[in-house]
mmCIF file of C-alpha atoms in Angstrom:
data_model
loop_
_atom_site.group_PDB
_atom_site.id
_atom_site.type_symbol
_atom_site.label_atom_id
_atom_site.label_comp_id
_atom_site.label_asym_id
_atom_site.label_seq_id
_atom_site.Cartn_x
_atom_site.Cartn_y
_atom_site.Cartn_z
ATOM 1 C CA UNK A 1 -101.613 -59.574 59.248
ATOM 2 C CA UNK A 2 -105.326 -59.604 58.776
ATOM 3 C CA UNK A 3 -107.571 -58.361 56.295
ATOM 4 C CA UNK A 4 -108.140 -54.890 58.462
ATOM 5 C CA UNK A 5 -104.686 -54.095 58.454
ATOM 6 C CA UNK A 6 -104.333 -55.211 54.563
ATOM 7 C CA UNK A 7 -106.856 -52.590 53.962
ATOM 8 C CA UNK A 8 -105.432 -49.656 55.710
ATOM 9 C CA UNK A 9 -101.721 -50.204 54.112
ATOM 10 C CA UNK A 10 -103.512 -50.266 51.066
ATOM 11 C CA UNK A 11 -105.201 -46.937 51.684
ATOM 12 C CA UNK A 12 -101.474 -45.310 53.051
ATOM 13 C CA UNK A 13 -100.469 -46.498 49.577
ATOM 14 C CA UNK A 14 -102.699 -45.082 47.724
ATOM 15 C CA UNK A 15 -102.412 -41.989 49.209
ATOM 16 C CA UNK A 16 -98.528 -41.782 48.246
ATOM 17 C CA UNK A 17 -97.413 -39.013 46.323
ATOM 18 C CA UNK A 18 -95.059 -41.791 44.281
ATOM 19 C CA UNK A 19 -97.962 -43.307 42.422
ATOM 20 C CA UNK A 20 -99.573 -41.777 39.038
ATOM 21 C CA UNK A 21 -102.187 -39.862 38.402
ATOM 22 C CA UNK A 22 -104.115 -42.641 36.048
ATOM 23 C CA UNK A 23 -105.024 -44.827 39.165
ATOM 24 C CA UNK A 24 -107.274 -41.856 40.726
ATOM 25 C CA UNK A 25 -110.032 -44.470 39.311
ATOM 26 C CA UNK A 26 -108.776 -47.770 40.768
ATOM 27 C CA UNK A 27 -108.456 -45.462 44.266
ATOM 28 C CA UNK A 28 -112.510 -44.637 43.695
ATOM 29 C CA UNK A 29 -113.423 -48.138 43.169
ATOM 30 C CA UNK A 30 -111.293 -49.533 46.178
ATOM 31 C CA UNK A 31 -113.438 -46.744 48.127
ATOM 32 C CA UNK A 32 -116.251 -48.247 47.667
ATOM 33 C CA UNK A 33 -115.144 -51.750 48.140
ATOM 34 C CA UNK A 34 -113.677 -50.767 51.246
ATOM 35 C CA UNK A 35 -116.987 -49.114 51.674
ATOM 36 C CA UNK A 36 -118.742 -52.195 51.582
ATOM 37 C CA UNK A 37 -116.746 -54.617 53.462
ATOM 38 C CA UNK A 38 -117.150 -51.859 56.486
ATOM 39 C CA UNK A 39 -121.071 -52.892 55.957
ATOM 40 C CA UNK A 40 -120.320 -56.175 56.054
ATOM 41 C CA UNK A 41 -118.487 -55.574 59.661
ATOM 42 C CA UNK A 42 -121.144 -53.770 60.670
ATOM 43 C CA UNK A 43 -123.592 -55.900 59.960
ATOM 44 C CA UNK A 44 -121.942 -58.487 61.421
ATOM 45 C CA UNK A 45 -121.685 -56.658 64.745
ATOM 46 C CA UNK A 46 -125.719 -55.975 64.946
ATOM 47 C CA UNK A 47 -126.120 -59.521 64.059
ATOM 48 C CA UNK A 48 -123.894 -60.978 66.631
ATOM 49 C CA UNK A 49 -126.997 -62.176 68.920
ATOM 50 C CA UNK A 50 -127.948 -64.757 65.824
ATOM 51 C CA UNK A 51 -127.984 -68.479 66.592
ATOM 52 C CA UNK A 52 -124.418 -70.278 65.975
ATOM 53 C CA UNK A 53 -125.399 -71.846 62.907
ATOM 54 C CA UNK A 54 -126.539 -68.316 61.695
ATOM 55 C CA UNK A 55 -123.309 -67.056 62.938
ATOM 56 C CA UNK A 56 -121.485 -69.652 61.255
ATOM 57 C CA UNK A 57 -123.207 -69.021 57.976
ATOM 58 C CA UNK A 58 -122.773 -65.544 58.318
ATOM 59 C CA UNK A 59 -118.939 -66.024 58.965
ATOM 60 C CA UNK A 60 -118.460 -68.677 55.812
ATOM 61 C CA UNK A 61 -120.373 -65.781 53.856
ATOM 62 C CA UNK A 62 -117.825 -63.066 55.353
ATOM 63 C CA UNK A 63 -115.141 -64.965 54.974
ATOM 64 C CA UNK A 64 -115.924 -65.524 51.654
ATOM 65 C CA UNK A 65 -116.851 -62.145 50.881
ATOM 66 C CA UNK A 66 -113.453 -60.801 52.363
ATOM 67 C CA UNK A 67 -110.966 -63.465 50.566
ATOM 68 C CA UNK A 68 -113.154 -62.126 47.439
ATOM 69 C CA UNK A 69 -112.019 -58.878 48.370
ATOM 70 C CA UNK A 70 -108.545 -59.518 49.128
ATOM 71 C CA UNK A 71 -108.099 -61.125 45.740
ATOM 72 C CA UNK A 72 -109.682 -58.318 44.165
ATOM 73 C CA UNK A 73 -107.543 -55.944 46.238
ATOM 74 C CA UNK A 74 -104.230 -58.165 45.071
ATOM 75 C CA UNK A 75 -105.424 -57.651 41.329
ATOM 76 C CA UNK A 76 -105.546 -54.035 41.763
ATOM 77 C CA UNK A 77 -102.524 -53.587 43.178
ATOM 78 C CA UNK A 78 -100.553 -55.587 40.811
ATOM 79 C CA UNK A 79 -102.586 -53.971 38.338
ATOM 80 C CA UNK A 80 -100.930 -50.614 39.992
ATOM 81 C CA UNK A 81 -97.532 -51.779 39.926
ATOM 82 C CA UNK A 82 -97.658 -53.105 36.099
ATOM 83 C CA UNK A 83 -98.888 -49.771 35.178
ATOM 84 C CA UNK A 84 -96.383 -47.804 37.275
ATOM 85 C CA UNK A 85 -93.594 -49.727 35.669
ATOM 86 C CA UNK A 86 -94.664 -49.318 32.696
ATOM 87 C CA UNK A 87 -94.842 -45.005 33.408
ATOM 88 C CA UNK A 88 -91.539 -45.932 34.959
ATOM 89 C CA UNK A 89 -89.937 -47.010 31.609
ATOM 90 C CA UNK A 90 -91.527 -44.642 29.391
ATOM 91 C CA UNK A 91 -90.529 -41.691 31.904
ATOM 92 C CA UNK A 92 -86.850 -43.754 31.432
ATOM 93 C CA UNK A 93 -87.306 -43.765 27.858
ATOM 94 C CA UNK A 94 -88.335 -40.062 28.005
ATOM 95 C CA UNK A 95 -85.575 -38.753 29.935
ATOM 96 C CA UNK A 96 -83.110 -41.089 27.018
ATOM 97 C CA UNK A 97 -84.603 -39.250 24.840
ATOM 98 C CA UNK A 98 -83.997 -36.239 26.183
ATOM 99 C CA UNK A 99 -80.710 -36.781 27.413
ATOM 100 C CA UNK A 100 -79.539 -37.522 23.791
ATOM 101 C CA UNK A 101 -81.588 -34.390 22.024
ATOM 102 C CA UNK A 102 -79.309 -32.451 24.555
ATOM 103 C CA UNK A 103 -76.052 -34.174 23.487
ATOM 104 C CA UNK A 104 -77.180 -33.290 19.992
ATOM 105 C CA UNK A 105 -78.159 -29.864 20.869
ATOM 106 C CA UNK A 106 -75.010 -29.268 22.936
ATOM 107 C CA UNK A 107 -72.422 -30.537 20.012
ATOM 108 C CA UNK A 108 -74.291 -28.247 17.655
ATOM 109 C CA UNK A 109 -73.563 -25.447 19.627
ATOM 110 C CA UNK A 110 -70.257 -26.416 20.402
ATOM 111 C CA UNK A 111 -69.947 -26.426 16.662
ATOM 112 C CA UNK A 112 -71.228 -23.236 16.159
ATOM 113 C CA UNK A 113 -68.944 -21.765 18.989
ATOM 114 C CA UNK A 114 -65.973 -23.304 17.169
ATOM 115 C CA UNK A 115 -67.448 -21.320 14.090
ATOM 116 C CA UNK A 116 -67.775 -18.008 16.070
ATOM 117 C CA UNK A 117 -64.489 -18.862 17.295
ATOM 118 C CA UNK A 118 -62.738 -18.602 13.884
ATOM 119 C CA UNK A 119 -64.578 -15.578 12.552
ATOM 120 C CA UNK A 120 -63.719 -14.356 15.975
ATOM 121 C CA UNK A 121 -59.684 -14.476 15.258
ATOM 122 C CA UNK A 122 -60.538 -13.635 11.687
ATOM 123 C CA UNK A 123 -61.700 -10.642 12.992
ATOM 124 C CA UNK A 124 -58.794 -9.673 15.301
ATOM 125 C CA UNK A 125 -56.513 -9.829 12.680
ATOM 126 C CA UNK A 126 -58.051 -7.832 10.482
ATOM 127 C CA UNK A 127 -58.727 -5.317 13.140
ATOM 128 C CA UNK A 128 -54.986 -5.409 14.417
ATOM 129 C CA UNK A 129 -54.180 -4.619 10.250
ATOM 130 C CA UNK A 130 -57.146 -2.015 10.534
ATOM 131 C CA UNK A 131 -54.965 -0.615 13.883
ATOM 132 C CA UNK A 132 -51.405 -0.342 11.785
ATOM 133 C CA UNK A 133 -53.261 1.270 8.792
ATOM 134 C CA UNK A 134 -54.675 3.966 11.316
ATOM 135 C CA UNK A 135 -51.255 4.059 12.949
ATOM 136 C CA UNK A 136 -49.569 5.114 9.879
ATOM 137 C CA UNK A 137 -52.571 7.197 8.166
ATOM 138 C CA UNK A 138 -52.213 8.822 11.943
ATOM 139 C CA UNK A 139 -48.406 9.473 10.935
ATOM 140 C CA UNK A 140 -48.761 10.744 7.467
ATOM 141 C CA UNK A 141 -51.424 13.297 8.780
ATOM 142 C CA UNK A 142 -49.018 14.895 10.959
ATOM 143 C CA UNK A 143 -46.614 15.160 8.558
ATOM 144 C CA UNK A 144 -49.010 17.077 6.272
ATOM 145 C CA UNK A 145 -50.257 19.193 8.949
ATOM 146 C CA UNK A 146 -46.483 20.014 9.422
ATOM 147 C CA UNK A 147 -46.172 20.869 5.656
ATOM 148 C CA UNK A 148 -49.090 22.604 5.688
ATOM 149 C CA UNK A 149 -47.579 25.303 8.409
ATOM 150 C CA UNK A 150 -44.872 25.526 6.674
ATOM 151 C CA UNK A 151 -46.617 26.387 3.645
ATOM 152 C CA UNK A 152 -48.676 29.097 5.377
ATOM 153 C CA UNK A 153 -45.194 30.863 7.291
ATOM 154 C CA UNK A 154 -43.834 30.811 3.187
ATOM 155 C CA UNK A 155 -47.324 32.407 2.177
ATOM 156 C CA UNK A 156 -46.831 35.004 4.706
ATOM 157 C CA UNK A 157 -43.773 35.961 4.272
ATOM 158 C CA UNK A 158 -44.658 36.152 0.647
ATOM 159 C CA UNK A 159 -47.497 38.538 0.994
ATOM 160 C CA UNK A 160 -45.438 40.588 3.032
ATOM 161 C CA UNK A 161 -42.900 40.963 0.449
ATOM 162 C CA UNK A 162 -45.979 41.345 -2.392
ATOM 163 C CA UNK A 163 -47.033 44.221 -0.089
ATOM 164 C CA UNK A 164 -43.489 45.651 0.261
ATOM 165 C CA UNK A 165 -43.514 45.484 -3.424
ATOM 166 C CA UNK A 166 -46.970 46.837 -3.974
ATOM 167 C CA UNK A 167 -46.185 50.020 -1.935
ATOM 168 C CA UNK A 168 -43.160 50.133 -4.072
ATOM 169 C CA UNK A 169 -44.904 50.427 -7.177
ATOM 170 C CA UNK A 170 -47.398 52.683 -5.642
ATOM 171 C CA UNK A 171 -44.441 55.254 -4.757
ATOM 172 C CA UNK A 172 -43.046 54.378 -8.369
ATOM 173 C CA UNK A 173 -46.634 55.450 -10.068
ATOM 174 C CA UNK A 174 -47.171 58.658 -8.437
ATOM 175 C CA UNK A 175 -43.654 59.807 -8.751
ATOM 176 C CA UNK A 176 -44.013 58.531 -12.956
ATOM 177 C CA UNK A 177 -47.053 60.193 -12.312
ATOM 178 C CA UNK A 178 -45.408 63.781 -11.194
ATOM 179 C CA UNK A 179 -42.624 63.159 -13.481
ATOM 180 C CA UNK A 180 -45.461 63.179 -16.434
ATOM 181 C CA UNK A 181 -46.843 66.476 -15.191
ATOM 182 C CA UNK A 182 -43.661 67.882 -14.778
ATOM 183 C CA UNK A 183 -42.788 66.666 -18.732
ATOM 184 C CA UNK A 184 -46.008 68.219 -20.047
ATOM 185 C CA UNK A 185 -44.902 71.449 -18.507
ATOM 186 C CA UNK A 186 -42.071 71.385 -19.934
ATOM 187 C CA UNK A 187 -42.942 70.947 -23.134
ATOM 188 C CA UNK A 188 -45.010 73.732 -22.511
ATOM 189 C CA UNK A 189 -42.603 76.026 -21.847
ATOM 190 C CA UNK A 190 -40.716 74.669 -24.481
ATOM 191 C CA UNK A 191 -43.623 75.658 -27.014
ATOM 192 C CA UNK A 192 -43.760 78.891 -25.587
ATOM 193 C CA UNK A 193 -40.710 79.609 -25.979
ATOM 194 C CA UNK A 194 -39.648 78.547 -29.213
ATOM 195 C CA UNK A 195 -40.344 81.860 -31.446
ATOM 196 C CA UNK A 196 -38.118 84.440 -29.422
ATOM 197 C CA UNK A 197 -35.494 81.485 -27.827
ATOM 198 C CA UNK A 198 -34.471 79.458 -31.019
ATOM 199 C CA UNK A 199 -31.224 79.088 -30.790
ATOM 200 C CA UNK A 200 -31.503 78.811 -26.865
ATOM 201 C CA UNK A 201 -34.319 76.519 -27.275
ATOM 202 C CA UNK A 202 -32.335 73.616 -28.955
ATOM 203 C CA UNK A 203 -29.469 73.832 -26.418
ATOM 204 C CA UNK A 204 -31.993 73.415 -23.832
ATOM 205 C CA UNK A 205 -34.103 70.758 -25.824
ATOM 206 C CA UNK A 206 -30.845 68.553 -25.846
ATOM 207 C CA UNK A 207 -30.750 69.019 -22.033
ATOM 208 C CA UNK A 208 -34.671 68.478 -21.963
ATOM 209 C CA UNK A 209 -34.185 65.397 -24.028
ATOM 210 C CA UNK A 210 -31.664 64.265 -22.487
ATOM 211 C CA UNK A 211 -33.733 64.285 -19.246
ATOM 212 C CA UNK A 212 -36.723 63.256 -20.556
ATOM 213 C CA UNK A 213 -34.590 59.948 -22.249
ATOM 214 C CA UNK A 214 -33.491 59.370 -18.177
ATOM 215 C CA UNK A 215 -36.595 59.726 -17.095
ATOM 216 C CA UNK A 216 -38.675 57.625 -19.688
ATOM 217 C CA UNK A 217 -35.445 55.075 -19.016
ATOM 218 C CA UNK A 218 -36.307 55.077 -15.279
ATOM 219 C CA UNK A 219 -40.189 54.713 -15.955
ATOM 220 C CA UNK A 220 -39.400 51.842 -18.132
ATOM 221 C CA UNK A 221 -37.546 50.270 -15.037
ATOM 222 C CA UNK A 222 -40.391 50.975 -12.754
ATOM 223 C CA UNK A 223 -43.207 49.542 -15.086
ATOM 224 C CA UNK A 224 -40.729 46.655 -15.107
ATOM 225 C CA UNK A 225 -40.401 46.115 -11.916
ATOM 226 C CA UNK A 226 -44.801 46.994 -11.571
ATOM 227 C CA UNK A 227 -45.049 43.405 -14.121
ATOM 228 C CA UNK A 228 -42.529 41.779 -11.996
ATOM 229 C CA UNK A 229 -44.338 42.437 -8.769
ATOM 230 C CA UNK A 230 -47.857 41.649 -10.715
ATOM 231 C CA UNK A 231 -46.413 38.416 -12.409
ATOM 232 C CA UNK A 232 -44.978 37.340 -8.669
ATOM 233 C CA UNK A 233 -48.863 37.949 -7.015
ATOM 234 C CA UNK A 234 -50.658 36.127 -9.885
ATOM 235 C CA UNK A 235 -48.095 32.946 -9.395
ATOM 236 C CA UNK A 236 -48.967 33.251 -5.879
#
C-alpha cells in the first residue's frame, strides 16, 4: 500500500458519517497537509529532468517529507480513534444513565397506577352502594306516589260528599228561612187576632206552639247537621 493510497482511505474516512463532529478541525488540517504533499508531487514531476544526484536529493527530501507525513497522518488518526472512544463511552454512559432514569421513572408510575388502581375499586364500591341507595330511594318513591293517588281519590270523594252536604244545608237554610217567614206571620195573625178570638186564640196558640216547638226542633237538627258539615270541611 503506498503513501497515495494511505491518503485517499484516509480522506473516505474522514468523510464517514460514523465519526464526530469535534474532528471537523483535524479534517481541515489534513487538507492542507494533503494539500502540500500534492505540491511536493508536483514539483517533483516538473523537476524530473534534474541531474540524478538532484533527483536523488530530491527523493531523500520526499521521502522524508512523506514518512513525516505519514507519521503525522498515524497521530491524527489515533488521535481520532482515542477521541471517538472516548464519545463512545460517554454516549454508553449517557444512554446508562438514561436507561436507569427510565426504570426509575417507569416504577414511579407503576406506583402511582397501583395508587389509581385502589382509589379506582374504592370508587366502585362506593358507587355500587350509591346504585342500591338509588335502587331503594327509586322504590320508596313509588310507593309514595302510590299513596299520594290514593290520597287524592279519598280527597275527591270527600269534596263530593262536602258538596252533597253543602247543598244540603243550602236547601235546609232557605226552607229555615221560609219556615221563619211563615212564623212571623203567624204571629201576626196571632196578634191580630187576639182581642175578638180569645178563647179561640189559645186553642190555636197550643197548636201554633206546638208547631212552632217542631219546627224550632227541626231547625235545631238542621243547624246541627250545618256545624257538622262545617266541622267535616275545616278538618279537611
Amino acid at each position: 500500500m503506498n503513501e497515495v493510497t494511505v491518503l485517499q482511505n484516509f480522506q473516505l474516512i474522514l468523510q464517514s458519517d460514523r465519526l464526530p463532529l469535534h474532528v471537523t478541525e483535524v479534517m481541515n488540517n489534513l487538507e492542507l497537509a494533503e494539500s502540500d504533499l500534492r505540491q511536493s508531487i508536483n514539483k517533483l514531476h516538473t523537476n524530473i529532468q534534474l541531474s540524478a544526484q538532484e533527483q536523488l536529493n530530491f527523493s531523500q527530501k520526499f521521502s522524508q517529507q512523506m514518512e513525516d507525513s505519514i507519521l503525522s497522518i498515524t497521530q491524527i488518526l489515533n488521535n481520532i480513534c482515542e477521541k471517538q472512544a472516548l464519545t463512545n463511552s460517554q454516549l454508553n454512559n449517557q444512554l446508562l444513565q438514561q436507561e436507569m432514569n427510565h426504570q426509575k421513572e417507569i416504577k414511579l408510575l407503576s406506583e402511582k397506577l397501583d395508587v389509581s388502581d385502589a382509589k379506582n375499586a374504592s370508587r366502585d364500591v362506593e358507587i355500587k352502594s350509591l346504585q342500591m341507595q338509588n335502587q331503594i330511594l327509586f322504590k320508596s318513591l313509588k310507593e309514595i306516589d302510590v299513596e299520594i293517588k290514593s290520597l287524592q281519590m279519598y280527597q275527591k270523594e270527600r269534596d263530593v260528599e262536602i258538596k252533597s252536604l253543602q247543598n244540603r244545608l243550602d236547601v235546609s237554610d232557605a226552607l229555615n228561612a221560609s219556615r221563619d217567614v211563615e212564623i212571623k206571620s203567624l204571629f201576626k195573625q196571632l196578634a191580630e187576632r187576639e182581642d175578638s178570638k180569645q178563647l179561640q186564640q189559645r186553642e190555636y196558640s197550643k197548636q201554633l206552639q206546638h208547631q212552632i216547638n217542631i219546627l224550632e226542633e227541626d231547625a235545631r237538627e238542621r243547624r246541627s247537621a250545618a256545624i257538622l258539615c262545617q266541622n267535616i270541611k275545616n278538618l279537611n
